[in-house]
mmCIF file of C-alpha atoms in Angstrom:
data_model
loop_
_atom_site.group_PDB
_atom_site.id
_atom_site.type_symbol
_atom_site.label_atom_id
_atom_site.label_comp_id
_atom_site.label_asym_id
_atom_site.label_seq_id
_atom_site.Cartn_x
_atom_site.Cartn_y
_atom_site.Cartn_z
ATOM 1 C CA UNK A 5 108.890 62.967 114.936
ATOM 2 C CA UNK A 6 105.556 65.408 114.782
ATOM 3 C CA UNK A 7 103.462 64.187 117.971
ATOM 4 C CA UNK A 8 99.861 63.216 117.292
ATOM 5 C CA UNK A 9 97.410 66.131 118.426
ATOM 6 C CA UNK A 10 95.408 64.702 121.748
ATOM 7 C CA UNK A 11 92.286 65.148 122.210
ATOM 8 C CA UNK A 12 91.748 67.814 124.830
ATOM 9 C CA UNK A 13 93.602 70.259 122.300
ATOM 10 C CA UNK A 14 91.262 69.456 119.041
ATOM 11 C CA UNK A 15 88.453 69.716 121.485
ATOM 12 C CA UNK A 16 88.937 73.474 122.361
ATOM 13 C CA UNK A 17 89.932 74.368 118.963
ATOM 14 C CA UNK A 18 86.850 72.790 117.418
ATOM 15 C CA UNK A 19 84.507 75.021 120.403
ATOM 16 C CA UNK A 20 87.182 78.176 119.608
ATOM 17 C CA UNK A 21 85.894 77.682 115.608
ATOM 18 C CA UNK A 22 82.279 77.545 116.331
ATOM 19 C CA UNK A 23 82.566 80.643 118.436
ATOM 20 C CA UNK A 24 84.325 82.009 115.635
ATOM 21 C CA UNK A 25 82.146 81.759 113.183
ATOM 22 C CA UNK A 26 78.687 82.017 115.115
ATOM 23 C CA UNK A 27 79.631 85.264 117.138
ATOM 24 C CA UNK A 28 82.563 86.102 115.595
ATOM 25 C CA UNK A 29 80.797 85.701 111.955
ATOM 26 C CA UNK A 30 83.752 84.964 110.305
ATOM 27 C CA UNK A 31 83.932 83.028 106.984
ATOM 28 C CA UNK A 32 85.079 79.589 106.400
ATOM 29 C CA UNK A 33 88.029 81.283 104.101
ATOM 30 C CA UNK A 34 88.427 82.717 107.757
ATOM 31 C CA UNK A 35 88.400 80.194 109.680
ATOM 32 C CA UNK A 36 90.731 77.738 107.661
ATOM 33 C CA UNK A 37 93.019 80.158 108.260
ATOM 34 C CA UNK A 38 92.745 80.278 112.119
ATOM 35 C CA UNK A 39 93.018 76.835 112.567
ATOM 36 C CA UNK A 40 95.997 76.628 110.216
ATOM 37 C CA UNK A 41 97.484 78.987 112.823
ATOM 38 C CA UNK A 42 96.670 76.646 115.647
ATOM 39 C CA UNK A 43 97.517 74.341 114.141
ATOM 40 C CA UNK A 44 101.503 75.760 113.541
ATOM 41 C CA UNK A 45 101.288 76.879 117.292
ATOM 42 C CA UNK A 46 100.225 73.464 118.547
ATOM 43 C CA UNK A 47 102.906 71.103 116.620
ATOM 44 C CA UNK A 48 105.953 73.539 117.564
ATOM 45 C CA UNK A 49 104.638 73.644 120.976
ATOM 46 C CA UNK A 50 105.011 69.607 121.009
ATOM 47 C CA UNK A 51 101.262 69.056 121.330
ATOM 48 C CA UNK A 52 101.527 69.668 124.836
ATOM 49 C CA UNK A 53 97.956 70.436 126.700
ATOM 50 C CA UNK A 54 96.773 74.125 125.994
ATOM 51 C CA UNK A 55 95.821 74.156 129.388
ATOM 52 C CA UNK A 56 99.519 74.277 130.487
ATOM 53 C CA UNK A 57 100.176 77.465 128.605
ATOM 54 C CA UNK A 58 101.835 80.183 129.406
ATOM 55 C CA UNK A 59 103.997 83.500 128.365
ATOM 56 C CA UNK A 60 107.275 82.723 127.557
ATOM 57 C CA UNK A 61 105.507 80.435 124.895
ATOM 58 C CA UNK A 62 103.812 83.102 123.293
ATOM 59 C CA UNK A 63 107.230 85.163 123.018
ATOM 60 C CA UNK A 64 109.271 81.951 121.997
ATOM 61 C CA UNK A 65 106.791 81.073 119.014
ATOM 62 C CA UNK A 66 107.184 85.055 118.362
ATOM 63 C CA UNK A 67 110.753 84.129 118.120
ATOM 64 C CA UNK A 68 110.720 81.136 115.866
ATOM 65 C CA UNK A 69 108.159 82.316 113.162
ATOM 66 C CA UNK A 70 110.970 85.342 112.656
ATOM 67 C CA UNK A 71 113.289 82.296 111.513
ATOM 68 C CA UNK A 72 111.464 80.448 109.450
ATOM 69 C CA UNK A 73 111.974 80.387 105.761
ATOM 70 C CA UNK A 74 108.603 80.233 103.875
ATOM 71 C CA UNK A 75 108.744 77.711 100.500
ATOM 72 C CA UNK A 76 110.947 79.526 98.339
ATOM 73 C CA UNK A 77 113.266 79.674 101.472
ATOM 74 C CA UNK A 78 112.668 83.744 102.598
ATOM 75 C CA UNK A 79 111.658 84.679 105.690
ATOM 76 C CA UNK A 80 107.916 84.708 106.060
ATOM 77 C CA UNK A 81 106.118 88.133 105.425
ATOM 78 C CA UNK A 82 105.583 90.569 108.020
ATOM 79 C CA UNK A 83 101.755 90.181 107.341
ATOM 80 C CA UNK A 84 101.749 86.309 107.065
ATOM 81 C CA UNK A 85 103.521 86.663 110.982
ATOM 82 C CA UNK A 86 100.487 88.914 111.339
ATOM 83 C CA UNK A 87 97.755 86.932 110.849
ATOM 84 C CA UNK A 88 99.175 83.903 112.491
ATOM 85 C CA UNK A 89 100.239 86.186 115.845
ATOM 86 C CA UNK A 90 96.468 87.886 115.544
ATOM 87 C CA UNK A 91 94.722 84.413 115.285
ATOM 88 C CA UNK A 92 96.875 82.997 118.048
ATOM 89 C CA UNK A 93 95.778 86.130 120.226
ATOM 90 C CA UNK A 94 91.933 85.562 119.943
ATOM 91 C CA UNK A 95 92.617 82.419 120.639
ATOM 92 C CA UNK A 96 94.550 83.330 124.048
ATOM 93 C CA UNK A 97 91.992 85.668 124.415
ATOM 94 C CA UNK A 98 88.939 83.437 124.557
ATOM 95 C CA UNK A 99 90.705 80.929 125.852
ATOM 96 C CA UNK A 100 91.595 82.470 129.188
ATOM 97 C CA UNK A 101 87.493 83.392 129.672
ATOM 98 C CA UNK A 102 86.852 79.718 129.537
ATOM 99 C CA UNK A 103 85.695 77.287 132.543
ATOM 100 C CA UNK A 104 89.130 75.647 134.042
ATOM 101 C CA UNK A 105 91.316 77.812 132.362
ATOM 102 C CA UNK A 106 90.487 81.201 134.099
ATOM 103 C CA UNK A 107 92.516 80.437 137.315
ATOM 104 C CA UNK A 108 95.405 79.737 135.011
ATOM 105 C CA UNK A 109 95.368 82.589 131.902
ATOM 106 C CA UNK A 110 95.183 85.973 131.607
ATOM 107 C CA UNK A 111 93.564 88.393 128.966
ATOM 108 C CA UNK A 112 97.276 90.172 129.264
ATOM 109 C CA UNK A 113 98.700 86.805 128.415
ATOM 110 C CA UNK A 114 97.528 87.427 124.906
ATOM 111 C CA UNK A 115 99.356 90.190 124.388
ATOM 112 C CA UNK A 116 102.629 88.350 124.052
ATOM 113 C CA UNK A 117 101.715 87.521 120.621
ATOM 114 C CA UNK A 118 101.980 91.000 119.548
ATOM 115 C CA UNK A 119 104.755 91.801 117.104
ATOM 116 C CA UNK A 120 107.213 94.846 117.251
ATOM 117 C CA UNK A 121 106.200 98.363 116.514
ATOM 118 C CA UNK A 122 108.492 98.908 113.642
ATOM 119 C CA UNK A 123 106.968 94.547 113.045
ATOM 120 C CA UNK A 124 103.422 95.780 112.718
ATOM 121 C CA UNK A 125 103.919 98.998 110.644
ATOM 122 C CA UNK A 126 105.580 97.015 108.245
ATOM 123 C CA UNK A 127 102.543 94.771 108.082
ATOM 124 C CA UNK A 128 100.090 96.883 107.676
ATOM 125 C CA UNK A 129 101.832 99.037 104.956
ATOM 126 C CA UNK A 130 99.965 98.862 101.850
ATOM 127 C CA UNK A 131 102.790 97.087 99.501
ATOM 128 C CA UNK A 132 102.489 98.263 96.176
ATOM 129 C CA UNK A 133 100.327 96.490 93.090
ATOM 130 C CA UNK A 134 100.925 96.569 89.905
ATOM 131 C CA UNK A 135 97.833 97.414 88.058
ATOM 132 C CA UNK A 136 97.750 98.814 84.953
ATOM 133 C CA UNK A 137 96.367 102.218 83.342
ATOM 134 C CA UNK A 138 93.094 102.943 81.815
ATOM 135 C CA UNK A 139 95.253 102.867 78.080
ATOM 136 C CA UNK A 140 96.692 99.243 78.663
ATOM 137 C CA UNK A 141 93.477 97.948 79.598
ATOM 138 C CA UNK A 142 91.776 99.309 76.784
ATOM 139 C CA UNK A 143 94.265 98.473 74.738
ATOM 140 C CA UNK A 144 93.946 95.047 75.905
ATOM 141 C CA UNK A 145 90.339 94.800 74.706
ATOM 142 C CA UNK A 146 90.927 96.044 71.692
ATOM 143 C CA UNK A 147 92.869 93.164 70.363
ATOM 144 C CA UNK A 148 90.582 90.455 71.834
ATOM 145 C CA UNK A 149 89.134 88.567 68.807
ATOM 146 C CA UNK A 150 85.091 87.664 68.526
ATOM 147 C CA UNK A 151 85.307 85.378 65.919
ATOM 148 C CA UNK A 152 83.686 82.576 67.923
ATOM 149 C CA UNK A 153 80.286 82.972 70.592
ATOM 150 C CA UNK A 154 83.253 81.909 73.395
ATOM 151 C CA UNK A 155 85.506 84.872 71.963
ATOM 152 C CA UNK A 156 82.642 86.987 72.667
ATOM 153 C CA UNK A 157 81.508 85.954 76.111
ATOM 154 C CA UNK A 158 85.638 86.494 76.971
ATOM 155 C CA UNK A 159 85.399 89.804 75.337
ATOM 156 C CA UNK A 160 82.336 90.546 77.371
ATOM 157 C CA UNK A 161 84.065 89.440 80.714
ATOM 158 C CA UNK A 162 87.566 91.436 80.219
ATOM 159 C CA UNK A 163 84.451 94.778 79.544
ATOM 160 C CA UNK A 164 82.905 94.235 82.721
ATOM 161 C CA UNK A 165 86.076 94.100 84.664
ATOM 162 C CA UNK A 166 87.003 97.638 83.202
ATOM 163 C CA UNK A 167 83.994 98.927 83.449
ATOM 164 C CA UNK A 168 82.983 98.168 87.276
ATOM 165 C CA UNK A 169 86.496 96.917 88.738
ATOM 166 C CA UNK A 170 83.709 93.861 90.295
ATOM 167 C CA UNK A 171 85.485 91.215 92.032
ATOM 168 C CA UNK A 172 86.039 87.936 90.493
ATOM 169 C CA UNK A 173 84.127 85.835 92.623
ATOM 170 C CA UNK A 174 80.902 88.213 92.155
ATOM 171 C CA UNK A 175 81.141 88.122 88.407
ATOM 172 C CA UNK A 176 80.771 84.661 87.949
ATOM 173 C CA UNK A 177 77.432 84.627 89.792
ATOM 174 C CA UNK A 178 75.917 87.186 88.032
ATOM 175 C CA UNK A 179 73.175 86.628 86.028
ATOM 176 C CA UNK A 180 71.471 88.919 82.841
ATOM 177 C CA UNK A 181 69.191 90.113 85.066
ATOM 178 C CA UNK A 182 71.768 92.378 87.310
ATOM 179 C CA UNK A 183 72.935 94.181 84.641
ATOM 180 C CA UNK A 184 71.059 97.399 83.178
ATOM 181 C CA UNK A 185 72.343 98.680 79.472
ATOM 182 C CA UNK A 186 69.982 101.716 79.905
ATOM 183 C CA UNK A 187 71.203 102.616 83.290
ATOM 184 C CA UNK A 188 74.820 101.704 82.566
ATOM 185 C CA UNK A 189 74.485 99.535 86.145
ATOM 186 C CA UNK A 190 74.949 96.190 87.898
ATOM 187 C CA UNK A 191 73.263 95.092 90.561
ATOM 188 C CA UNK A 192 75.307 93.083 93.039
ATOM 189 C CA UNK A 193 72.562 91.481 95.178
ATOM 190 C CA UNK A 194 73.584 89.777 97.788
ATOM 191 C CA UNK A 195 71.207 86.845 97.884
ATOM 192 C CA UNK A 196 71.586 85.741 94.289
ATOM 193 C CA UNK A 197 75.450 87.333 93.944
ATOM 194 C CA UNK A 198 78.821 86.343 95.662
ATOM 195 C CA UNK A 199 79.501 90.077 97.107
ATOM 196 C CA UNK A 200 82.267 89.882 99.982
ATOM 197 C CA UNK A 201 80.651 89.812 103.499
ATOM 198 C CA UNK A 202 77.119 89.592 101.690
ATOM 199 C CA UNK A 203 77.193 93.741 100.701
ATOM 200 C CA UNK A 204 74.475 94.595 98.789
ATOM 201 C CA UNK A 205 76.460 96.956 95.653
ATOM 202 C CA UNK A 206 75.082 99.280 92.629
ATOM 203 C CA UNK A 207 77.885 99.671 90.779
ATOM 204 C CA UNK A 208 77.488 101.948 87.573
ATOM 205 C CA UNK A 209 79.790 101.899 84.240
ATOM 206 C CA UNK A 210 83.100 104.105 84.731
ATOM 207 C CA UNK A 211 83.278 106.751 81.683
ATOM 208 C CA UNK A 212 85.557 106.744 78.762
ATOM 209 C CA UNK A 213 85.176 102.330 77.601
ATOM 210 C CA UNK A 214 82.989 103.102 74.911
ATOM 211 C CA UNK A 215 84.531 99.821 73.690
ATOM 212 C CA UNK A 216 83.529 97.748 76.533
ATOM 213 C CA UNK A 217 80.118 98.893 76.937
ATOM 214 C CA UNK A 218 79.534 97.901 73.202
ATOM 215 C CA UNK A 219 80.655 94.732 73.510
ATOM 216 C CA UNK A 220 78.471 93.892 76.376
ATOM 217 C CA UNK A 221 75.842 95.031 74.749
ATOM 218 C CA UNK A 222 76.877 92.621 71.999
ATOM 219 C CA UNK A 223 76.924 89.716 74.078
ATOM 220 C CA UNK A 224 73.800 90.368 75.782
ATOM 221 C CA UNK A 225 72.168 90.791 72.205
ATOM 222 C CA UNK A 226 73.812 87.483 71.463
ATOM 223 C CA UNK A 227 72.654 85.551 74.392
ATOM 224 C CA UNK A 228 68.943 86.732 74.326
ATOM 225 C CA UNK A 229 68.194 86.005 70.376
ATOM 226 C CA UNK A 230 70.291 83.310 69.928
ATOM 227 C CA UNK A 231 71.122 81.331 73.224
ATOM 228 C CA UNK A 232 67.410 82.290 73.954
ATOM 229 C CA UNK A 233 68.670 83.182 77.635
ATOM 230 C CA UNK A 234 66.284 84.327 80.604
ATOM 231 C CA UNK A 235 66.455 87.196 83.207
ATOM 232 C CA UNK A 236 68.016 84.404 85.504
ATOM 233 C CA UNK A 237 70.140 82.773 83.425
ATOM 234 C CA UNK A 238 73.358 83.076 83.812
ATOM 235 C CA UNK A 239 75.105 86.055 82.420
ATOM 236 C CA UNK A 240 78.630 84.535 81.519
ATOM 237 C CA UNK A 241 77.570 81.158 81.129
ATOM 238 C CA UNK A 242 80.428 77.853 81.398
ATOM 239 C CA UNK A 243 81.777 76.081 78.162
ATOM 240 C CA UNK A 244 80.509 73.055 76.758
ATOM 241 C CA UNK A 245 83.175 70.247 76.684
ATOM 242 C CA UNK A 246 82.721 68.114 73.599
ATOM 243 C CA UNK A 247 84.280 64.547 73.556
ATOM 244 C CA UNK A 248 85.920 63.974 70.057
ATOM 245 C CA UNK A 249 87.024 60.501 69.698
ATOM 246 C CA UNK A 250 90.771 61.840 68.867
ATOM 247 C CA UNK A 251 91.333 65.365 70.362
ATOM 248 C CA UNK A 252 89.969 64.486 73.457
ATOM 249 C CA UNK A 253 87.489 67.180 74.641
ATOM 250 C CA UNK A 254 86.643 70.430 72.915
ATOM 251 C CA UNK A 255 84.848 73.297 73.354
ATOM 252 C CA UNK A 256 81.841 73.783 71.726
ATOM 253 C CA UNK A 257 79.117 76.838 72.754
ATOM 254 C CA UNK A 258 77.929 76.567 76.572
ATOM 255 C CA UNK A 259 76.274 75.003 79.327
ATOM 256 C CA UNK A 260 73.519 76.881 80.991
ATOM 257 C CA UNK A 261 75.216 77.366 84.250
ATOM 258 C CA UNK A 262 77.695 79.692 86.173
ATOM 259 C CA UNK A 263 81.311 78.627 86.111
ATOM 260 C CA UNK A 264 81.770 76.920 89.203
ATOM 261 C CA UNK A 265 85.468 78.437 89.698
ATOM 262 C CA UNK A 266 86.953 81.790 89.454
ATOM 263 C CA UNK A 267 90.011 80.401 87.155
ATOM 264 C CA UNK A 268 88.470 80.656 84.043
ATOM 265 C CA UNK A 269 88.080 84.527 84.424
ATOM 266 C CA UNK A 270 92.130 84.482 85.190
ATOM 267 C CA UNK A 271 92.845 82.727 82.230
ATOM 268 C CA UNK A 272 90.896 85.071 79.903
ATOM 269 C CA UNK A 273 92.630 88.308 81.632
ATOM 270 C CA UNK A 274 95.960 86.875 81.334
ATOM 271 C CA UNK A 275 95.333 85.325 77.512
ATOM 272 C CA UNK A 276 94.310 89.521 76.907
ATOM 273 C CA UNK A 277 97.307 90.973 77.837
ATOM 274 C CA UNK A 278 99.408 88.136 76.839
ATOM 275 C CA UNK A 279 98.185 88.905 73.413
ATOM 276 C CA UNK A 280 98.970 91.965 73.284
ATOM 277 C CA UNK A 281 102.591 91.743 74.912
ATOM 278 C CA UNK A 282 102.176 93.985 78.320
ATOM 279 C CA UNK A 283 102.529 92.783 81.684
ATOM 280 C CA UNK A 284 100.512 89.853 82.932
ATOM 281 C CA UNK A 285 97.518 91.386 85.842
ATOM 282 C CA UNK A 286 95.081 89.817 87.145
ATOM 283 C CA UNK A 287 91.148 90.306 87.235
ATOM 284 C CA UNK A 288 91.724 92.147 90.308
ATOM 285 C CA UNK A 289 94.484 94.467 89.609
ATOM 286 C CA UNK A 290 91.473 96.461 86.955
ATOM 287 C CA UNK A 291 89.808 97.280 91.015
ATOM 288 C CA UNK A 292 93.545 99.403 91.522
ATOM 289 C CA UNK A 293 93.396 100.554 87.715
ATOM 290 C CA UNK A 294 89.874 102.287 88.463
ATOM 291 C CA UNK A 295 90.757 103.641 92.059
ATOM 292 C CA UNK A 296 94.099 105.488 91.209
ATOM 293 C CA UNK A 297 92.278 106.382 87.972
ATOM 294 C CA UNK A 298 89.515 107.863 90.159
ATOM 295 C CA UNK A 299 92.528 109.443 92.874
ATOM 296 C CA UNK A 300 94.470 111.138 89.788
ATOM 297 C CA UNK A 301 90.911 112.428 88.194
ATOM 298 C CA UNK A 302 88.463 113.443 91.146
ATOM 299 C CA UNK A 303 87.552 116.500 90.899
ATOM 300 C CA UNK A 304 85.796 116.770 94.357
ATOM 301 C CA UNK A 305 85.152 115.034 97.319
ATOM 302 C CA UNK A 306 81.809 113.509 96.146
ATOM 303 C CA UNK A 307 83.178 112.769 93.305
ATOM 304 C CA UNK A 308 85.537 110.597 95.030
ATOM 305 C CA UNK A 309 83.599 109.407 97.479
ATOM 306 C CA UNK A 310 81.248 108.192 94.330
ATOM 307 C CA UNK A 311 83.911 105.955 92.970
ATOM 308 C CA UNK A 312 84.650 104.314 96.497
ATOM 309 C CA UNK A 313 80.914 103.575 96.676
ATOM 310 C CA UNK A 314 81.180 101.823 92.974
ATOM 311 C CA UNK A 315 83.402 99.276 94.330
ATOM 312 C CA UNK A 316 81.776 97.939 97.028
ATOM 313 C CA UNK A 317 83.749 99.956 99.793
ATOM 314 C CA UNK A 318 81.761 101.165 103.235
ATOM 315 C CA UNK A 319 84.638 103.504 103.946
ATOM 316 C CA UNK A 320 86.290 105.004 101.929
ATOM 317 C CA UNK A 321 89.594 104.874 103.851
ATOM 318 C CA UNK A 322 89.850 101.730 102.273
ATOM 319 C CA UNK A 323 89.748 102.869 98.533
ATOM 320 C CA UNK A 324 92.595 105.457 99.661
ATOM 321 C CA UNK A 325 94.754 102.770 101.615
ATOM 322 C CA UNK A 326 94.533 99.928 99.639
ATOM 323 C CA UNK A 327 94.059 100.762 96.498
ATOM 324 C CA UNK A 328 94.409 104.408 95.644
ATOM 325 C CA UNK A 329 98.446 104.888 95.873
ATOM 326 C CA UNK A 330 99.762 107.025 93.611
ATOM 327 C CA UNK A 331 102.881 107.315 91.791
ATOM 328 C CA UNK A 332 106.134 108.493 92.860
ATOM 329 C CA UNK A 333 105.859 110.694 89.510
ATOM 330 C CA UNK A 334 102.571 111.712 90.485
ATOM 331 C CA UNK A 335 103.287 112.579 94.574
ATOM 332 C CA UNK A 336 106.350 114.672 92.884
ATOM 333 C CA UNK A 337 103.631 116.503 90.507
ATOM 334 C CA UNK A 338 101.230 117.432 93.169
ATOM 335 C CA UNK A 339 103.912 118.380 96.335
ATOM 336 C CA UNK A 340 106.262 120.579 93.618
ATOM 337 C CA UNK A 341 103.155 121.701 91.419
ATOM 338 C CA UNK A 342 105.858 120.388 88.811
ATOM 339 C CA UNK A 343 105.126 117.420 85.757
ATOM 340 C CA UNK A 344 107.285 115.277 84.957
ATOM 341 C CA UNK A 345 108.450 114.564 81.879
ATOM 342 C CA UNK A 346 108.056 110.667 82.104
ATOM 343 C CA UNK A 347 104.915 110.620 84.283
ATOM 344 C CA UNK A 348 103.696 107.299 83.706
ATOM 345 C CA UNK A 349 100.251 107.344 82.120
ATOM 346 C CA UNK A 350 97.755 106.428 85.061
#
């Protein structure tokens, strides 16, 4: 039976999370993960006072994680283990500098939460991330209906993902004024748009998506001339639900507000690919699609850097490491100079 939390440990946890939030400038989502890591260790350690910490606990906990099964019955992923141990390493390092703990815990004690070099390398390795080819995205877009206003909005959502690879949280917070059709751009102002790390991002439309541009223009025309939306209204308003006597709720028009979650966008993307019988890619896959396309088609370093900035990456290496993986066929072609007859369209 799990022991109840002890007050001294809970107080220390709160102080550490306050430090990480204000001094470390971490987001609430990251803080939740760090708290979960601390709680996992605290429960495993049978709620012993943190003042009694010893390096043997760190070594034994690492072994415990290696033997732990996930909800699916498989061993914990190396990246998951790395995140848990990294949080605990930060915690012990911070604890070693606090009054009442300096004489008992040394900064070097935190190092015992490190993984082996082999496991660390495996955890850092970028996993293969499925993403559509440009042609797959175009095909899905071309099969999306435009019968109703809701259909037109949904197709415009898919179109903007094709053109920009914008993150979903930013997409659902966009206002009409943030899209400039003449300049073919989306201005992600962090004061108004939910950008990652609060960065200002200027994004320009990727080339070759003629239908996507036309669809987006049709949608902007509709909300201007039919819905009478202004510059500060949501670019993609949420669906209005009207109560029906016999059938429950029915979608009817729009509410002049942003979506409260990213789930509607995921559903739009999923249905678009299902309609053409293609693999079900998520909204984030558009970023991988555009990054890989840039890797394959950029004719200069400057062009690739421009595409990296377009995705909102401050460091071009982020694009290369996390998004720009080459397929085996493309790797073979570049190294050997021989094209593969079965090369996938990228």
